[in-house]
mmCIF file with all atom_site columns, C-alpha atoms in Angstrom:
data_model
loop_
_atom_site.group_PDB
_atom_site.id
_atom_site.type_symbol
_atom_site.label_atom_id
_atom_site.label_alt_id
_atom_site.label_comp_id
_atom_site.label_asym_id
_atom_site.label_entity_id
_atom_site.label_seq_id
_atom_site.pdbx_PDB_ins_code
_atom_site.Cartn_x
_atom_site.Cartn_y
_atom_site.Cartn_z
_atom_site.occupancy
_atom_site.B_iso_or_equiv
_atom_site.pdbx_formal_charge
_atom_site.auth_seq_id
_atom_site.auth_comp_id
_atom_site.auth_asym_id
_atom_site.auth_atom_id
_atom_site.pdbx_PDB_model_num
ATOM 1   C CA . GLY A 1 1   ? 0.000  0.000  0.000   1.00 68.00 ? 99  GLY A CA 1
ATOM 2   C CA . GLN A 1 2   ? 2.136  2.875  1.261   1.00 75.00 ? 100 GLN A CA 1
ATOM 3   C CA . SER A 1 3   ? 5.339  1.665  -0.369  1.00 81.00 ? 101 SER A CA 1
ATOM 4   C CA . SER A 1 4   ? 3.582  1.158  -3.698  1.00 83.00 ? 102 SER A CA 1
ATOM 5   C CA . LEU A 1 5   ? 2.122  4.660  -3.511  1.00 82.00 ? 103 LEU A CA 1
ATOM 6   C CA . THR A 1 6   ? 5.510  6.151  -2.690  1.00 83.00 ? 104 THR A CA 1
ATOM 7   C CA . LEU A 1 7   ? 7.229  4.317  -5.540  1.00 85.00 ? 105 LEU A CA 1
ATOM 8   C CA . ALA A 1 8   ? 4.488  5.346  -7.967  1.00 84.00 ? 106 ALA A CA 1
ATOM 9   C CA . LEU A 1 9   ? 4.547  8.983  -6.836  1.00 84.00 ? 107 LEU A CA 1
ATOM 10  C CA . LEU A 1 10  ? 8.305  9.237  -7.284  1.00 86.00 ? 108 LEU A CA 1
ATOM 11  C CA . ARG A 1 11  ? 8.161  7.353  -10.610 1.00 85.00 ? 109 ARG A CA 1
ATOM 12  C CA . CYS A 1 12  ? 10.381 4.541  -9.346  1.00 86.00 ? 110 CYS A CA 1
ATOM 13  C CA . ASN A 1 13  ? 8.120  1.839  -10.805 1.00 78.00 ? 111 ASN A CA 1
ATOM 14  C CA . LEU A 1 14  ? 6.271  1.563  -14.054 1.00 63.00 ? 112 LEU A CA 1
ATOM 15  C CA . ILE A 1 15  ? 2.595  1.820  -13.207 1.00 66.00 ? 113 ILE A CA 1
ATOM 16  C CA . GLU A 1 16  ? -0.735 1.576  -14.847 1.00 78.00 ? 114 GLU A CA 1
ATOM 17  C CA . GLY A 1 17  ? -2.904 4.614  -14.572 1.00 82.00 ? 115 GLY A CA 1
ATOM 18  C CA . ASN A 1 18  ? -1.904 8.111  -13.658 1.00 86.00 ? 116 ASN A CA 1
ATOM 19  C CA . VAL A 1 19  ? -0.550 9.691  -10.475 1.00 87.00 ? 117 VAL A CA 1
ATOM 20  C CA . ARG A 1 20  ? -1.374 13.359 -10.049 1.00 88.00 ? 118 ARG A CA 1
ATOM 21  C CA . SER A 1 21  ? 0.151  15.962 -7.763  1.00 83.00 ? 119 SER A CA 1
ATOM 22  C CA . ASP A 1 22  ? -1.485 19.381 -7.511  1.00 84.00 ? 120 ASP A CA 1
ATOM 23  C CA . GLY A 1 23  ? -3.614 18.432 -10.517 1.00 89.00 ? 121 GLY A CA 1
ATOM 24  C CA . LEU A 1 24  ? -0.622 17.624 -12.723 1.00 89.00 ? 122 LEU A CA 1
ATOM 25  C CA . SER A 1 25  ? 0.343  14.168 -13.915 1.00 90.00 ? 123 SER A CA 1
ATOM 26  C CA . THR A 1 26  ? 3.683  13.215 -12.384 1.00 88.00 ? 124 THR A CA 1
ATOM 27  C CA . ASN A 1 27  ? 4.649  11.911 -15.835 1.00 88.00 ? 125 ASN A CA 1
ATOM 28  C CA . GLU A 1 28  ? 4.587  15.521 -17.069 1.00 89.00 ? 126 GLU A CA 1
ATOM 29  C CA . LEU A 1 29  ? 6.925  16.801 -14.348 1.00 90.00 ? 127 LEU A CA 1
ATOM 30  C CA . ASN A 1 30  ? 10.713 16.885 -14.495 1.00 92.00 ? 128 ASN A CA 1
ATOM 31  C CA . LEU A 1 31  ? 11.860 13.845 -12.525 1.00 91.00 ? 129 LEU A CA 1
ATOM 32  C CA . ASP A 1 32  ? 14.570 15.683 -10.556 1.00 92.00 ? 130 ASP A CA 1
ATOM 33  C CA . ALA A 1 33  ? 12.167 18.506 -9.683  1.00 89.00 ? 131 ALA A CA 1
ATOM 34  C CA . LEU A 1 34  ? 9.472  16.027 -8.666  1.00 89.00 ? 132 LEU A CA 1
ATOM 35  C CA . ARG A 1 35  ? 11.764 14.071 -6.375  1.00 88.00 ? 133 ARG A CA 1
ATOM 36  C CA . SER A 1 36  ? 13.361 17.147 -4.812  1.00 86.00 ? 134 SER A CA 1
ATOM 37  C CA . ASN A 1 37  ? 9.942  18.597 -3.960  1.00 85.00 ? 135 ASN A CA 1
ATOM 38  C CA . VAL A 1 38  ? 8.514  15.509 -2.273  1.00 86.00 ? 136 VAL A CA 1
ATOM 39  C CA . THR A 1 39  ? 9.498  14.411 1.205   1.00 85.00 ? 137 THR A CA 1
ATOM 40  C CA . ILE A 1 40  ? 8.790  10.901 2.399   1.00 84.00 ? 138 ILE A CA 1
ATOM 41  C CA . ILE A 1 41  ? 8.839  10.448 6.164   1.00 85.00 ? 139 ILE A CA 1
ATOM 42  C CA . PRO A 1 42  ? 9.664  6.828  7.001   1.00 85.00 ? 140 PRO A CA 1
ATOM 43  C CA . GLN A 1 43  ? 8.546  4.985  10.109  1.00 88.00 ? 141 GLN A CA 1
ATOM 44  C CA . LEU A 1 44  ? 12.139 4.956  11.356  1.00 87.00 ? 142 LEU A CA 1
ATOM 45  C CA . PRO A 1 45  ? 13.694 8.184  10.070  1.00 87.00 ? 143 PRO A CA 1
ATOM 46  C CA . GLU A 1 46  ? 17.446 8.550  9.976   1.00 81.00 ? 144 GLU A CA 1
ATOM 47  C CA . LEU A 1 47  ? 18.927 11.713 11.379  1.00 79.00 ? 145 LEU A CA 1
ATOM 48  C CA . LEU A 1 48  ? 22.308 13.202 10.640  1.00 76.00 ? 146 LEU A CA 1
ATOM 49  C CA . ARG A 1 49  ? 24.916 12.915 13.335  1.00 73.00 ? 147 ARG A CA 1
ATOM 50  C CA . GLY A 1 50  ? 25.316 16.468 14.425  1.00 77.00 ? 148 GLY A CA 1
ATOM 51  C CA . THR A 1 51  ? 23.478 19.322 16.026  1.00 81.00 ? 149 THR A CA 1
ATOM 52  C CA . LEU A 1 52  ? 19.777 19.938 15.558  1.00 83.00 ? 150 LEU A CA 1
ATOM 53  C CA . ARG A 1 53  ? 20.582 22.842 13.263  1.00 85.00 ? 151 ARG A CA 1
ATOM 54  C CA . GLN A 1 54  ? 22.867 20.693 11.106  1.00 86.00 ? 152 GLN A CA 1
ATOM 55  C CA . ASP A 1 55  ? 20.173 18.054 10.795  1.00 85.00 ? 153 ASP A CA 1
ATOM 56  C CA . LEU A 1 56  ? 17.458 20.524 9.791   1.00 88.00 ? 154 LEU A CA 1
ATOM 57  C CA . ASP A 1 57  ? 19.649 22.532 7.423   1.00 89.00 ? 155 ASP A CA 1
ATOM 58  C CA . PRO A 1 58  ? 22.746 20.512 6.449   1.00 87.00 ? 156 PRO A CA 1
ATOM 59  C CA . PHE A 1 59  ? 23.802 23.007 3.746   1.00 91.00 ? 157 PHE A CA 1
ATOM 60  C CA . SER A 1 60  ? 23.206 26.162 5.859   1.00 92.00 ? 158 SER A CA 1
ATOM 61  C CA . GLU A 1 61  ? 20.672 27.554 3.388   1.00 93.00 ? 159 GLU A CA 1
ATOM 62  C CA . HIS A 1 62  ? 18.248 28.999 5.957   1.00 94.00 ? 160 HIS A CA 1
ATOM 63  C CA . ASP A 1 63  ? 18.525 31.436 8.822   1.00 92.00 ? 161 ASP A CA 1
ATOM 64  C CA . ASP A 1 64  ? 17.602 30.630 12.417  1.00 91.00 ? 162 ASP A CA 1
ATOM 65  C CA . ALA A 1 65  ? 14.197 32.323 12.155  1.00 93.00 ? 163 ALA A CA 1
ATOM 66  C CA . VAL A 1 66  ? 13.078 29.902 9.419   1.00 93.00 ? 164 VAL A CA 1
ATOM 67  C CA . LEU A 1 67  ? 14.265 26.910 11.435  1.00 92.00 ? 165 LEU A CA 1
ATOM 68  C CA . ASN A 1 68  ? 12.650 28.172 14.639  1.00 91.00 ? 166 ASN A CA 1
ATOM 69  C CA . ASP A 1 69  ? 9.334  28.839 12.860  1.00 93.00 ? 167 ASP A CA 1
ATOM 70  C CA . ALA A 1 70  ? 9.342  25.294 11.454  1.00 92.00 ? 168 ALA A CA 1
ATOM 71  C CA . LEU A 1 71  ? 10.119 23.835 14.896  1.00 91.00 ? 169 LEU A CA 1
ATOM 72  C CA . ARG A 1 72  ? 7.257  25.849 16.412  1.00 91.00 ? 170 ARG A CA 1
ATOM 73  C CA . ALA A 1 73  ? 4.856  24.719 13.665  1.00 91.00 ? 171 ALA A CA 1
ATOM 74  C CA . ALA A 1 74  ? 5.669  21.089 14.458  1.00 89.00 ? 172 ALA A CA 1
ATOM 75  C CA . GLY A 1 75  ? 5.588  21.532 18.241  1.00 87.00 ? 173 GLY A CA 1
ATOM 76  C CA . LEU A 1 76  ? 9.298  20.797 18.682  1.00 83.00 ? 174 LEU A CA 1
ATOM 77  C CA . PHE A 1 77  ? 10.610 24.233 19.590  1.00 84.00 ? 175 PHE A CA 1
ATOM 78  C CA . SER A 1 78  ? 11.400 23.049 23.128  1.00 78.00 ? 176 SER A CA 1
ATOM 79  C CA . VAL A 1 79  ? 13.751 20.431 21.643  1.00 73.00 ? 177 VAL A CA 1
ATOM 80  C CA . GLN A 1 80  ? 15.755 23.298 20.158  1.00 66.00 ? 178 GLN A CA 1
ATOM 81  C CA . ASP A 1 81  ? 16.386 24.692 23.638  1.00 60.00 ? 179 ASP A CA 1
ATOM 82  C CA . GLU A 1 82  ? 17.340 21.298 25.048  1.00 60.00 ? 180 GLU A CA 1
ATOM 83  C CA . HIS A 1 83  ? 19.638 20.302 22.174  1.00 54.00 ? 181 HIS A CA 1
ATOM 84  C CA . ALA A 1 84  ? 20.945 23.558 20.722  1.00 55.00 ? 182 ALA A CA 1
ATOM 85  C CA . GLN A 1 85  ? 24.568 22.460 20.517  1.00 55.00 ? 183 GLN A CA 1
ATOM 86  C CA . SER A 1 86  ? 24.372 18.794 21.500  1.00 55.00 ? 184 SER A CA 1
ATOM 87  C CA . ARG A 1 87  ? 24.350 15.722 19.291  1.00 57.00 ? 185 ARG A CA 1
ATOM 88  C CA . VAL A 1 88  ? 20.575 15.482 19.067  1.00 54.00 ? 186 VAL A CA 1
ATOM 89  C CA . THR A 1 89  ? 20.192 12.218 17.165  1.00 56.00 ? 187 THR A CA 1
ATOM 90  C CA . LEU A 1 90  ? 20.869 9.967  20.125  1.00 60.00 ? 188 LEU A CA 1
ATOM 91  C CA . ASP A 1 91  ? 18.359 11.594 22.462  1.00 72.00 ? 189 ASP A CA 1
ATOM 92  C CA . LEU A 1 92  ? 15.129 11.666 20.445  1.00 79.00 ? 190 LEU A CA 1
ATOM 93  C CA . SER A 1 93  ? 12.320 9.116  20.484  1.00 85.00 ? 191 SER A CA 1
ATOM 94  C CA . VAL A 1 94  ? 11.120 7.564  17.220  1.00 88.00 ? 192 VAL A CA 1
ATOM 95  C CA . GLY A 1 95  ? 8.069  9.848  17.287  1.00 89.00 ? 193 GLY A CA 1
ATOM 96  C CA . GLN A 1 96  ? 10.245 12.925 17.763  1.00 87.00 ? 194 GLN A CA 1
ATOM 97  C CA . ARG A 1 97  ? 12.478 11.768 14.906  1.00 88.00 ? 195 ARG A CA 1
ATOM 98  C CA . GLN A 1 98  ? 9.427  11.515 12.642  1.00 90.00 ? 196 GLN A CA 1
ATOM 99  C CA . ILE A 1 99  ? 8.332  15.014 13.614  1.00 89.00 ? 197 ILE A CA 1
ATOM 100 C CA . LEU A 1 100 ? 11.878 16.271 13.048  1.00 88.00 ? 198 LEU A CA 1
ATOM 101 C CA . ALA A 1 101 ? 11.728 14.776 9.548   1.00 88.00 ? 199 ALA A CA 1
ATOM 102 C CA . LEU A 1 102 ? 8.482  16.740 9.092   1.00 89.00 ? 200 LEU A CA 1
ATOM 103 C CA . VAL A 1 103 ? 10.280 19.903 10.233  1.00 90.00 ? 201 VAL A CA 1
ATOM 104 C CA . ARG A 1 104 ? 12.944 19.247 7.571   1.00 88.00 ? 202 ARG A CA 1
ATOM 105 C CA . ALA A 1 105 ? 10.156 19.050 4.982   1.00 87.00 ? 203 ALA A CA 1
ATOM 106 C CA . ILE A 1 106 ? 8.671  22.336 6.243   1.00 89.00 ? 204 ILE A CA 1
ATOM 107 C CA . VAL A 1 107 ? 12.073 24.022 5.999   1.00 89.00 ? 205 VAL A CA 1
ATOM 108 C CA . ARG A 1 108 ? 12.568 22.710 2.446   1.00 86.00 ? 206 ARG A CA 1
ATOM 109 C CA . ARG A 1 109 ? 8.986  23.709 1.549   1.00 84.00 ? 207 ARG A CA 1
ATOM 110 C CA . SER A 1 110 ? 8.440  20.282 0.046   1.00 76.00 ? 208 SER A CA 1
ATOM 111 C CA . ARG A 1 111 ? 5.251  18.247 0.023   1.00 67.00 ? 209 ARG A CA 1
#
């Protein structure tokens, strides 16, 4: 179910029918653009080994205000205070890791 949908959405498998995103057939979209604008949040998300900031913005493309707004939107702003400079990946529950993956998607403005 979910894996098949993910593979079809990202055009990893040949499919019958048509997958649409925002009213457009995914077959009509540039494959690189499609895949860079979709975020899949797995049941067991992997986090980068580093600070919370490094995990949310590994290429330093966003300022702190954007990251803080995304953390607030996901209800994880308190984690920022607790783990500002620490190695956050070891301390978070699976649920918090999933929400952190959602925060990454918010920061990237992906779907």
